Tab-separated table of C-alpha atoms and ligand atoms in Angstrom:
chain	number	residue	atom	x	y	z
A	768	MET	CA	0.000	0.000	0.000
A	769	ASP	CA	1.504	3.295	-1.139
A	770	ALA	CA	0.019	5.997	1.097
A	771	LEU	CA	1.991	8.779	-0.591
A	772	LYS	CA	0.500	7.836	-3.934
A	773	LEU	CA	-3.024	7.437	-2.520
A	774	ARG	CA	-2.790	10.896	-0.942
A	775	GLU	CA	-2.691	12.387	-4.426
A	776	ASP	CA	-6.325	11.340	-4.825
A	777	PHE	CA	-7.332	13.681	-1.979
A	778	PRO	CA	-7.078	17.304	-3.130
A	779	ILE	CA	-8.151	18.648	0.276
A	780	LEU	CA	-4.994	17.330	1.933
A	781	PHE	CA	-2.772	19.652	-0.123
A	782	GLN	CA	-3.455	22.907	1.661
A	783	THR	CA	-1.875	24.909	4.397
A	784	VAL	CA	-3.608	25.635	7.681
A	785	ASN	CA	-2.167	28.492	9.722
A	786	ASP	CA	0.732	28.587	7.248
A	787	GLU	CA	1.596	24.948	7.885
A	788	PRO	CA	0.878	21.974	5.620
A	789	LEU	CA	-2.335	20.337	6.825
A	790	VAL	CA	-2.078	17.090	8.791
A	791	TYR	CA	-5.606	15.724	8.999
A	792	LEU	CA	-5.992	13.435	12.013
A	793	ASP	CA	-9.736	13.672	12.613
A	794	ASN	CA	-10.765	10.697	10.520
A	795	ALA	CA	-12.946	9.159	13.226
A	796	ALA	CA	-15.219	12.199	12.875
A	797	THR	CA	-15.257	12.083	9.090
A	798	THR	CA	-12.816	11.079	6.366
A	799	GLN	CA	-11.799	13.012	3.284
A	800	LYS	CA	-13.100	12.101	-0.174
A	801	PRO	CA	-10.944	10.992	-3.098
A	802	LYS	CA	-11.323	12.529	-6.576
A	803	GLN	CA	-12.836	9.239	-7.766
A	804	VAL	CA	-15.794	9.742	-5.410
A	805	LEU	CA	-16.116	13.475	-6.115
A	806	ASP	CA	-16.112	12.740	-9.868
A	807	VAL	CA	-18.943	10.233	-9.494
A	808	LEU	CA	-21.044	12.790	-7.599
A	809	LYS	CA	-20.446	15.424	-10.277
A	810	HIS	CA	-21.068	12.963	-13.096
A	811	TYR	CA	-24.332	11.843	-11.545
A	812	TYR	CA	-25.717	15.367	-11.182
A	813	GLU	CA	-24.425	16.496	-14.568
A	814	LEU	CA	-25.630	13.544	-16.607
A	815	ASP	CA	-27.861	11.047	-14.820
A	816	ASN	CA	-29.942	12.914	-12.228
A	817	ALA	CA	-33.480	11.493	-11.975
A	818	ASN	CA	-35.661	9.962	-9.289
A	819	VAL	CA	-35.250	6.243	-8.778
A	820	HIS	CA	-37.653	3.304	-8.964
A	821	ARG	CA	-40.515	5.243	-10.548
A	822	GLY	CA	-39.637	6.609	-13.968
A	823	VAL	CA	-39.580	4.633	-17.188
A	824	HIS	CA	-37.500	7.225	-18.995
A	825	THR	CA	-33.841	6.684	-19.705
A	826	LEU	CA	-32.385	8.915	-17.000
A	827	ALA	CA	-34.619	7.348	-14.336
A	828	GLU	CA	-33.587	3.885	-15.457
A	829	ARG	CA	-29.932	4.859	-15.417
A	830	ALA	CA	-30.152	6.416	-11.925
A	831	THR	CA	-32.029	3.366	-10.629
A	832	ALA	CA	-29.542	0.930	-12.132
A	833	ASP	CA	-26.578	2.831	-10.627
A	834	TYR	CA	-28.263	3.135	-7.227
A	835	GLU	CA	-29.075	-0.584	-7.128
A	836	ALA	CA	-25.569	-1.435	-8.377
A	837	ALA	CA	-24.261	0.488	-5.347
A	838	ARG	CA	-26.438	-1.677	-3.090
A	839	GLU	CA	-24.827	-4.748	-4.626
A	840	LYS	CA	-21.368	-3.245	-3.965
A	841	VAL	CA	-22.313	-2.787	-0.310
A	842	ARG	CA	-23.640	-6.346	-0.134
A	843	HIS	CA	-20.351	-7.674	-1.469
A	844	PHE	CA	-18.316	-5.365	0.818
A	845	ILE	CA	-19.947	-6.766	3.981
A	846	ASN	CA	-20.705	-10.237	2.585
A	847	ALA	CA	-24.460	-10.097	3.169
A	848	LYS	CA	-26.444	-12.967	1.671
A	849	GLU	CA	-28.702	-10.823	-0.488
A	850	ASN	CA	-29.279	-7.215	-1.532
A	851	ALA	CA	-32.639	-7.256	0.270
A	852	GLU	CA	-30.663	-7.258	3.532
A	853	VAL	CA	-28.895	-3.985	2.670
A	854	LEU	CA	-30.872	-0.877	3.642
A	855	PHE	CA	-29.686	2.597	2.729
A	856	THR	CA	-29.953	5.028	5.657
A	857	ARG	CA	-28.654	8.501	6.462
A	858	GLY	CA	-25.881	7.018	8.597
A	859	THR	CA	-25.125	4.858	11.616
A	860	THR	CA	-27.374	6.884	13.924
A	861	THR	CA	-30.399	6.397	11.678
A	862	GLY	CA	-29.763	2.660	11.388
A	863	LEU	CA	-29.530	2.153	15.151
A	864	ASN	CA	-32.677	4.231	15.721
A	865	TRP	CA	-34.573	2.164	13.151
A	866	VAL	CA	-33.687	-1.075	14.974
A	867	ALA	CA	-34.485	0.338	18.421
A	868	ARG	CA	-37.883	1.593	17.317
A	869	GLY	CA	-38.922	-0.759	14.528
A	870	LEU	CA	-37.797	-3.984	16.196
A	871	GLY	CA	-37.046	-3.048	19.806
A	872	GLU	CA	-40.560	-1.832	20.518
A	873	LYS	CA	-41.913	-5.147	19.210
A	874	ILE	CA	-39.672	-7.617	20.998
A	875	VAL	CA	-38.541	-5.896	24.219
A	876	LYS	CA	-41.055	-6.056	27.064
A	877	LYS	CA	-41.254	-4.770	30.624
A	878	GLY	CA	-38.506	-6.300	32.777
A	879	ASP	CA	-36.400	-7.412	29.776
A	880	ARG	CA	-32.764	-6.434	29.343
A	881	ILE	CA	-30.939	-4.460	26.687
A	882	VAL	CA	-27.181	-4.901	27.004
A	883	ILE	CA	-24.657	-2.372	25.689
A	884	SER	CA	-21.144	-1.478	26.888
A	885	GLN	CA	-19.389	1.346	28.713
A	886	MET	CA	-17.587	2.378	25.517
A	887	GLU	CA	-20.559	3.186	23.278
A	888	HIS	CA	-21.111	6.319	21.215
A	889	HIS	CA	-24.260	8.259	22.180
A	890	SER	CA	-25.891	6.960	18.979
A	891	ASN	CA	-25.647	3.450	20.416
A	892	ILE	CA	-26.842	4.471	23.878
A	893	VAL	CA	-29.687	6.943	23.596
A	894	PRO	CA	-31.976	4.965	21.216
A	895	TRP	CA	-31.785	2.040	23.700
A	896	GLN	CA	-32.274	4.338	26.675
A	897	GLU	CA	-35.419	5.727	25.045
A	898	LEU	CA	-36.637	2.200	24.276
A	899	ALA	CA	-35.933	1.065	27.847
A	900	HIS	CA	-37.896	4.034	29.245
A	901	LYS	CA	-40.795	3.442	26.885
A	902	VAL	CA	-41.313	-0.270	27.555
A	903	GLY	CA	-39.954	-0.485	31.115
A	904	ALA	CA	-36.858	-2.505	30.240
A	905	GLU	CA	-33.466	-2.415	31.928
A	906	LEU	CA	-30.410	-0.960	30.172
A	907	VAL	CA	-27.255	-2.740	31.312
A	908	TYR	CA	-23.632	-1.772	30.547
A	909	ILE	CA	-20.823	-4.312	30.104
A	910	ASP	CA	-17.736	-3.100	32.006
A	911	LEU	CA	-14.231	-2.713	30.625
A	912	THR	CA	-10.908	-4.161	31.726
A	913	VAL	CA	-8.186	-1.840	33.059
A	914	GLU	CA	-6.673	-1.820	29.545
A	915	GLY	CA	-9.980	-0.466	28.188
A	916	GLU	CA	-11.069	-3.686	26.525
A	917	LEU	CA	-14.552	-5.089	26.780
A	918	ASP	CA	-14.653	-7.478	29.741
A	919	LEU	CA	-15.961	-10.792	28.396
A	920	VAL	CA	-16.364	-12.240	31.894
A	921	ASP	CA	-18.682	-9.357	32.736
A	922	ALA	CA	-20.427	-9.763	29.361
A	923	LYS	CA	-21.213	-13.401	30.232
A	924	LYS	CA	-22.690	-12.293	33.534
A	925	LYS	CA	-24.790	-9.510	32.069
A	926	ILE	CA	-26.166	-11.248	28.983
A	927	THR	CA	-28.842	-13.210	30.850
A	928	SER	CA	-31.947	-15.083	29.725
A	929	HIS	CA	-33.892	-11.805	30.113
A	930	THR	CA	-31.733	-10.145	27.452
A	931	LYS	CA	-33.507	-9.327	24.194
A	932	ILE	CA	-30.933	-7.077	22.517
A	933	VAL	CA	-27.141	-6.790	22.717
A	934	SER	CA	-25.750	-3.740	20.897
A	935	ILE	CA	-21.996	-3.127	20.802
A	936	ALA	CA	-19.527	-1.067	18.771
A	937	HIS	CA	-17.183	-3.160	16.633
A	938	ALA	CA	-14.507	-0.531	17.329
A	939	SER	CA	-14.485	2.323	19.857
A	940	ASN	CA	-14.487	5.871	18.502
A	941	VAL	CA	-12.459	7.011	21.512
A	942	MET	CA	-9.930	4.303	22.418
A	943	GLY	CA	-9.738	2.575	19.032
A	944	VAL	CA	-10.154	-0.808	20.691
A	945	ILE	CA	-11.629	-3.584	18.521
A	946	ASN	CA	-14.311	-5.679	20.197
A	947	PRO	CA	-14.772	-9.476	19.874
A	948	ILE	CA	-18.083	-9.396	18.009
A	949	GLU	CA	-18.146	-13.135	17.122
A	950	GLN	CA	-17.946	-14.039	20.804
A	951	LEU	CA	-20.566	-11.478	21.775
A	952	SER	CA	-22.877	-12.729	18.995
A	953	ALA	CA	-22.504	-16.254	20.338
A	954	LEU	CA	-23.361	-15.076	23.879
A	955	ALA	CA	-26.363	-13.117	22.592
A	956	HIS	CA	-27.649	-15.993	20.479
A	957	GLU	CA	-27.277	-18.491	23.332
A	958	VAL	CA	-30.030	-16.578	25.152
A	959	GLY	CA	-32.049	-15.821	22.005
A	960	ALA	CA	-31.115	-12.117	21.924
A	961	VAL	CA	-30.638	-10.015	18.797
A	962	MET	CA	-27.030	-8.934	18.130
A	963	VAL	CA	-26.716	-5.359	16.854
A	964	VAL	CA	-23.324	-3.980	15.849
A	965	ASP	CA	-22.359	-0.329	15.574
A	966	GLY	CA	-19.858	-0.506	12.727
A	967	ALA	CA	-19.207	3.232	12.325
A	968	GLN	CA	-15.525	2.881	13.278
A	969	SER	CA	-14.879	-0.571	11.828
A	970	ALA	CA	-16.475	-0.727	8.368
A	971	PRO	CA	-14.057	1.950	7.045
A	972	HIS	CA	-10.975	0.239	8.449
A	973	MET	CA	-11.137	-3.562	8.172
A	974	ALA	CA	-12.503	-6.390	6.047
A	975	LEU	CA	-16.048	-7.266	7.079
A	976	ASP	CA	-18.106	-10.410	6.919
A	977	VAL	CA	-21.463	-9.969	8.617
A	978	GLN	CA	-22.188	-13.677	8.211
A	979	ALA	CA	-18.949	-14.735	9.920
A	980	LEU	CA	-19.648	-12.219	12.715
A	981	ASP	CA	-23.168	-13.637	12.892
A	982	ALA	CA	-24.475	-10.099	13.443
A	983	ASP	CA	-28.236	-9.693	13.174
A	984	PHE	CA	-27.799	-5.987	12.392
A	985	TYR	CA	-24.748	-3.979	11.370
A	986	ALA	CA	-24.895	-0.175	10.955
A	987	PHE	CA	-22.299	2.155	9.424
A	988	SER	CA	-21.830	5.574	7.799
A	989	GLY	CA	-20.618	6.455	4.300
A	990	HIS	CA	-18.866	9.659	5.335
A	991	LYS	CA	-16.378	7.817	7.557
A	992	MET	CA	-15.225	5.650	4.630
A	993	CYS	CA	-14.492	8.150	1.850
A	994	GLY	CA	-18.154	8.528	0.888
A	995	PRO	CA	-20.405	11.563	1.207
A	996	THR	CA	-22.349	12.633	4.295
A	997	GLY	CA	-26.045	11.741	4.505
A	998	ILE	CA	-25.700	8.141	3.338
A	999	GLY	CA	-25.207	5.036	5.426
A	1000	VAL	CA	-26.116	1.388	5.608
A	1001	LEU	CA	-28.121	-0.823	7.910
A	1002	TYR	CA	-27.566	-4.508	7.277
A	1003	GLY	CA	-30.171	-6.800	8.789
A	1004	LYS	CA	-30.737	-10.541	8.554
A	1005	ARG	CA	-33.850	-11.199	6.477
A	1006	GLN	CA	-35.538	-13.066	9.336
A	1007	TRP	CA	-35.392	-9.901	11.478
A	1008	LEU	CA	-36.139	-7.420	8.706
A	1009	GLU	CA	-39.341	-9.366	8.023
A	1010	VAL	CA	-40.381	-8.834	11.668
A	1011	MET	CA	-39.124	-5.250	12.001
A	1012	ASP	CA	-41.531	-2.397	11.253
A	1013	PRO	CA	-40.589	0.649	9.212
A	1014	VAL	CA	-40.401	3.838	11.263
A	1015	GLU	CA	-40.880	6.283	8.387
A	1016	PHE	CA	-43.781	6.085	5.993
A	1017	GLY	CA	-44.519	7.298	2.477
A	1018	GLY	CA	-43.005	7.158	-0.981
A	1019	GLU	CA	-41.232	4.046	-2.167
A	1020	MET	CA	-41.810	1.997	0.981
A	1021	ILE	CA	-45.493	1.598	0.081
A	1022	ASP	CA	-47.009	-1.376	-1.713
A	1023	PHE	CA	-50.636	-0.257	-1.650
A	1024	VAL	CA	-52.518	2.487	0.178
A	1025	TYR	CA	-56.165	1.822	1.055
A	1026	HIS	CA	-58.302	4.479	2.711
A	1027	ASP	CA	-57.887	2.951	6.141
A	1028	HIS	CA	-54.551	1.138	6.019
A	1029	SER	CA	-51.522	0.462	3.835
A	1030	THR	CA	-49.224	-2.397	2.948
A	1031	TRP	CA	-45.439	-2.236	2.637
A	1032	ALA	CA	-43.165	-2.896	-0.288
A	1033	GLU	CA	-40.765	-5.844	-0.407
A	1034	LEU	CA	-37.365	-5.732	1.307
A	1035	PRO	CA	-35.287	-3.612	1.239
A	1036	TYR	CA	-37.717	-0.902	0.034
A	1037	LYS	CA	-40.060	-1.426	2.996
A	1038	PHE	CA	-37.720	0.748	5.059
A	1039	GLU	CA	-36.647	3.357	2.526
A	1040	ALA	CA	-39.347	6.028	2.717
A	1041	GLY	CA	-39.269	9.088	0.450
A	1042	THR	CA	-36.764	9.974	-2.224
A	1043	PRO	CA	-33.466	8.495	-1.061
A	1044	ASN	CA	-29.997	10.026	-1.201
A	1045	ILE	CA	-29.438	8.705	-4.713
A	1046	ALA	CA	-26.190	10.514	-5.455
A	1047	GLY	CA	-24.929	9.579	-1.985
A	1048	GLY	CA	-25.682	5.895	-2.546
A	1049	ILE	CA	-23.958	5.843	-5.911
A	1050	ALA	CA	-20.963	7.731	-4.501
A	1051	LEU	CA	-20.782	5.309	-1.558
A	1052	GLY	CA	-20.538	2.560	-4.178
A	1053	ALA	CA	-17.598	4.458	-5.713
A	1054	ALA	CA	-15.998	4.786	-2.260
A	1055	ILE	CA	-16.303	1.021	-1.797
A	1056	ASP	CA	-14.691	0.448	-5.206
A	1057	TYR	CA	-11.874	2.734	-4.116
A	1058	LEU	CA	-11.343	1.002	-0.743
A	1059	GLU	CA	-11.545	-2.481	-2.251
A	1060	ALA	CA	-8.954	-1.569	-4.867
A	1061	ILE	CA	-6.560	-0.788	-1.991
A	1062	GLY	CA	-7.697	-3.821	0.024
A	1063	MET	CA	-9.361	-3.684	3.435
A	1064	ASP	CA	-6.774	-6.013	5.008
A	1065	GLU	CA	-4.005	-3.754	3.707
A	1066	ILE	CA	-5.743	-0.679	5.146
A	1067	HIS	CA	-6.147	-2.358	8.540
A	1068	ALA	CA	-2.529	-3.547	8.651
A	1069	TYR	CA	-1.229	-0.138	7.533
A	1070	GLU	CA	-3.186	1.685	10.247
A	1071	GLN	CA	-1.965	-0.757	12.890
A	1072	ALA	CA	1.610	-0.161	11.736
A	1073	LEU	CA	1.045	3.599	12.092
A	1074	VAL	CA	-0.270	3.059	15.638
A	1075	GLU	CA	2.731	0.861	16.399
A	1076	TYR	CA	4.950	3.706	15.182
A	1077	VAL	CA	3.292	6.608	16.968
A	1078	LEU	CA	2.093	5.088	20.248
A	1079	PRO	CA	5.564	4.636	21.851
A	1080	LYS	CA	6.506	8.181	20.763
A	1081	LEU	CA	3.362	9.532	22.355
A	1082	LEU	CA	3.838	7.515	25.553
A	1083	ALA	CA	7.438	8.725	25.802
A	1084	ILE	CA	6.255	12.324	26.183
A	1085	ASP	CA	6.285	13.415	29.799
A	1086	GLY	CA	2.795	13.711	31.306
A	1087	VAL	CA	0.943	11.902	28.509
A	1088	THR	CA	-1.827	9.422	29.306
A	1089	VAL	CA	-3.178	7.242	26.497
A	1090	TYR	CA	-6.607	5.630	26.951
A	1091	GLY	CA	-7.200	2.124	25.685
A	1092	PRO	CA	-4.976	-0.828	24.858
A	1093	SER	CA	-1.300	-0.294	24.101
A	1094	ASP	CA	-1.178	-3.369	21.837
A	1095	PRO	CA	-1.540	-2.124	18.205
A	1096	GLU	CA	-3.056	-5.498	17.285
A	1097	LYS	CA	-6.130	-4.558	19.323
A	1098	HIS	CA	-6.389	-1.147	17.696
A	1099	THR	CA	-7.808	0.791	14.829
A	1100	GLY	CA	-6.066	4.074	13.999
A	1101	VAL	CA	-7.821	5.965	16.813
A	1102	ILE	CA	-5.809	7.168	19.819
A	1103	ALA	CA	-7.237	9.170	22.731
A	1104	PHE	CA	-4.819	10.921	25.044
A	1105	ASN	CA	-4.343	13.696	27.570
A	1106	ILE	CA	-1.419	15.755	28.754
A	1107	ASP	CA	-1.190	16.541	32.482
A	1108	GLY	CA	-2.295	20.059	33.267
A	1109	LEU	CA	-3.216	20.939	29.691
A	1110	HIS	CA	-6.866	21.122	28.712
A	1111	PRO	CA	-7.527	19.021	25.578
A	1112	HIS	CA	-9.301	21.965	23.916
A	1113	ASP	CA	-6.242	24.159	24.450
A	1114	LEU	CA	-4.080	21.345	23.123
A	1115	ALA	CA	-6.252	20.878	20.021
A	1116	THR	CA	-6.242	24.639	19.373
A	1117	ALA	CA	-2.472	24.773	19.742
A	1118	LEU	CA	-2.050	21.759	17.430
A	1119	ASP	CA	-4.249	23.498	14.865
A	1120	MET	CA	-1.829	26.425	14.956
A	1121	GLU	CA	0.769	23.899	13.769
A	1122	GLY	CA	-1.576	22.664	11.011
A	1123	VAL	CA	-2.462	19.445	12.855
A	1124	ALA	CA	-6.209	18.679	13.041
A	1125	VAL	CA	-7.285	16.528	15.994
A	1126	ARG	CA	-10.500	16.425	17.952
A	1127	ALA	CA	-10.931	17.301	21.617
A	1128	GLY	CA	-13.953	16.778	23.844
A	1129	HIS	CA	-16.128	13.922	25.014
A	1130	HIS	CA	-16.407	12.407	21.509
A	1131	CYS	CA	-20.126	11.727	22.014
A	1132	ALA	CA	-19.207	9.076	24.563
A	1133	GLN	CA	-19.935	10.791	27.881
A	1134	PRO	CA	-20.626	7.574	29.849
A	1135	LEU	CA	-17.221	6.239	28.740
A	1136	LEU	CA	-15.417	9.398	29.855
A	1137	LYS	CA	-17.222	9.238	33.188
A	1138	TYR	CA	-16.130	5.586	33.469
A	1139	LEU	CA	-12.535	6.604	32.675
A	1140	ALA	CA	-12.916	9.470	35.188
A	1141	VAL	CA	-11.927	12.220	32.716
A	1142	GLN	CA	-13.857	15.250	31.458
A	1143	SER	CA	-12.494	15.171	27.951
A	1144	THR	CA	-9.558	13.945	25.879
A	1145	ALA	CA	-7.658	14.835	22.740
A	1146	ARG	CA	-8.024	12.285	19.945
A	1147	ALA	CA	-5.856	11.635	16.903
A	1148	SER	CA	-7.422	9.319	14.342
A	1149	PHE	CA	-5.447	8.011	11.362
A	1150	TYR	CA	-6.565	6.699	7.975
A	1151	PHE	CA	-4.708	5.050	5.104
A	1152	TYR	CA	-3.706	8.400	3.576
A	1153	ASN	CA	-1.858	9.424	6.724
A	1154	THR	CA	1.871	8.764	6.891
A	1155	LYS	CA	4.677	8.398	9.432
A	1156	GLU	CA	5.510	12.020	8.595
A	1157	ASP	CA	2.001	12.978	9.776
A	1158	ALA	CA	2.643	11.039	12.985
A	1159	ASP	CA	5.976	12.858	13.430
A	1160	ARG	CA	4.275	16.218	12.855
A	1161	LEU	CA	1.774	15.334	15.606
A	1162	ILE	CA	4.551	14.476	18.044
A	1163	GLU	CA	6.556	17.598	17.153
A	1164	ALA	CA	3.473	19.781	17.530
A	1165	ILE	CA	2.769	18.289	20.966
A	1166	HIS	CA	6.352	19.071	22.020
A	1167	ALA	CA	5.997	22.625	20.698
A	1168	THR	CA	2.704	23.033	22.557
A	1169	LYS	CA	4.187	21.763	25.803
A	1170	GLU	CA	7.028	24.210	25.461
A	1171	PHE	CA	4.622	27.036	24.728
A	1172	PHE	CA	2.587	26.269	27.842
A	1173	GLY	CA	5.777	25.876	29.884
A	1174	HIS	CA	5.368	22.173	30.646
A	1175	GLY	CA	8.385	20.355	31.893
A	1176	PHE	CA	10.156	23.671	32.466
A	1177	ILE	CA	8.494	24.753	35.668
B	982	7TS	N1	-21.152	5.166	16.382
B	982	7TS	C1	-19.830	5.404	16.488
B	982	7TS	C2	-18.947	4.383	17.111
B	982	7TS	C3	-19.325	6.615	15.989
B	982	7TS	O1	-18.016	6.844	16.084
B	982	7TS	C4	-20.205	7.560	15.405
B	982	7TS	C5	-19.715	8.902	14.941
B	982	7TS	C6	-21.552	7.233	15.303
B	982	7TS	C7	-21.998	6.019	15.813
B	982	7TS	C8	-22.535	8.137	14.644
B	982	7TS	O2	-22.285	8.183	13.282
B	982	7TS	P1	-23.132	9.166	12.341
B	982	7TS	O3	-22.487	9.051	11.009
B	982	7TS	O4	-24.542	8.677	12.356
B	982	7TS	O5	-23.001	10.534	12.934
B	982	7TS	N2	-18.575	9.344	15.619
B	982	7TS	C9	-18.024	10.584	15.608
B	982	7TS	C10	-16.847	10.870	16.287
B	982	7TS	O6	-16.208	10.069	16.929
B	982	7TS	N3	-16.543	12.174	16.102
B	982	7TS	O7	-17.499	12.716	15.334
B	982	7TS	C11	-18.428	11.748	15.019
């Protein structure tokens, strides 16, 4: 994998920020888009734009064919059995909300359990919290080990016969830790629970096989994997999608509307109300083509090598705390850290002065930060177009910031 060559596909990376060449390390929030994806968006709007699934004219047929071809690309990318199991959404958040409302409200009853973990993003907490409040169920959090990994012993204890849903991130957006989804699926299925996976931070970074994971649902976002914003995917096993109700109504999800009731279209259209994000879907297909041409295993290995390179350098800085496992094998390219006595927002602002973009805050994971007993952290998140030079620039900028704030000199 030649990161320097791949970078050339990303025009946005070749700019200066505060007179310094940009180092973009906020890929967990959103990734940049290669020319190949931008070209597809432009091409679609310039030449093919039409509404899908309804027109018989040539443009409508072309748009529909391209949109459905993108669905097939997604199916192949995650190894779903059939295209009917691939639903286009607005993103991970939408997918998780659909499951919580459309299925959760049907199968979770008073006194039942919904099991999540201490490291979830708000999008994989709040929909379940709302469901638990509505039906009178219990929301239970699996604890973490001291290294920040999901504690499987605790998971075994908490996934009881009362559990109806287990919903866990495949990879943490804060600590970068990768969770053992196969084992969690097995635990969930032993008690007849539905296994939901938040794949926002994994689908962009590693090869996926939803059948091997035995996930019942798997949600992810296009914008975190070189695609546009406003498009995402919810994979669901047919057996559950047949049971699950749509939560939005109108447009293409309809089969027939009578005066007093309506019937729904076949899968996957049953869930896709209104005019979808057609350009977004087609461009997500182009993003998948782009990622597959590099190779998902190559991307994963490259990011782990970057973590292996930068983590010891980061840990060697006086006063630095890194959250999550120190073993790169257990990592995606996401690293959360703090520097003693320096507020992460000040750090992020100072790094921006050096052209280095990182995120600071609670990363939409407030329960995790409470669990880790910190208010906020800085977070550097790498993708395949980042290089060792980017990692060095981060380390240099941290040293410069420490000097500026007088750390280590007092
Ligand atoms: N789940 C995880 C694990 C995430 O990291 C995110 C977004 C979401 C769900 C929600 O995805 P969306 O596309 O529906 O918004 N995470 C982040 C982040 O870490 N910084 O900004 C967004």
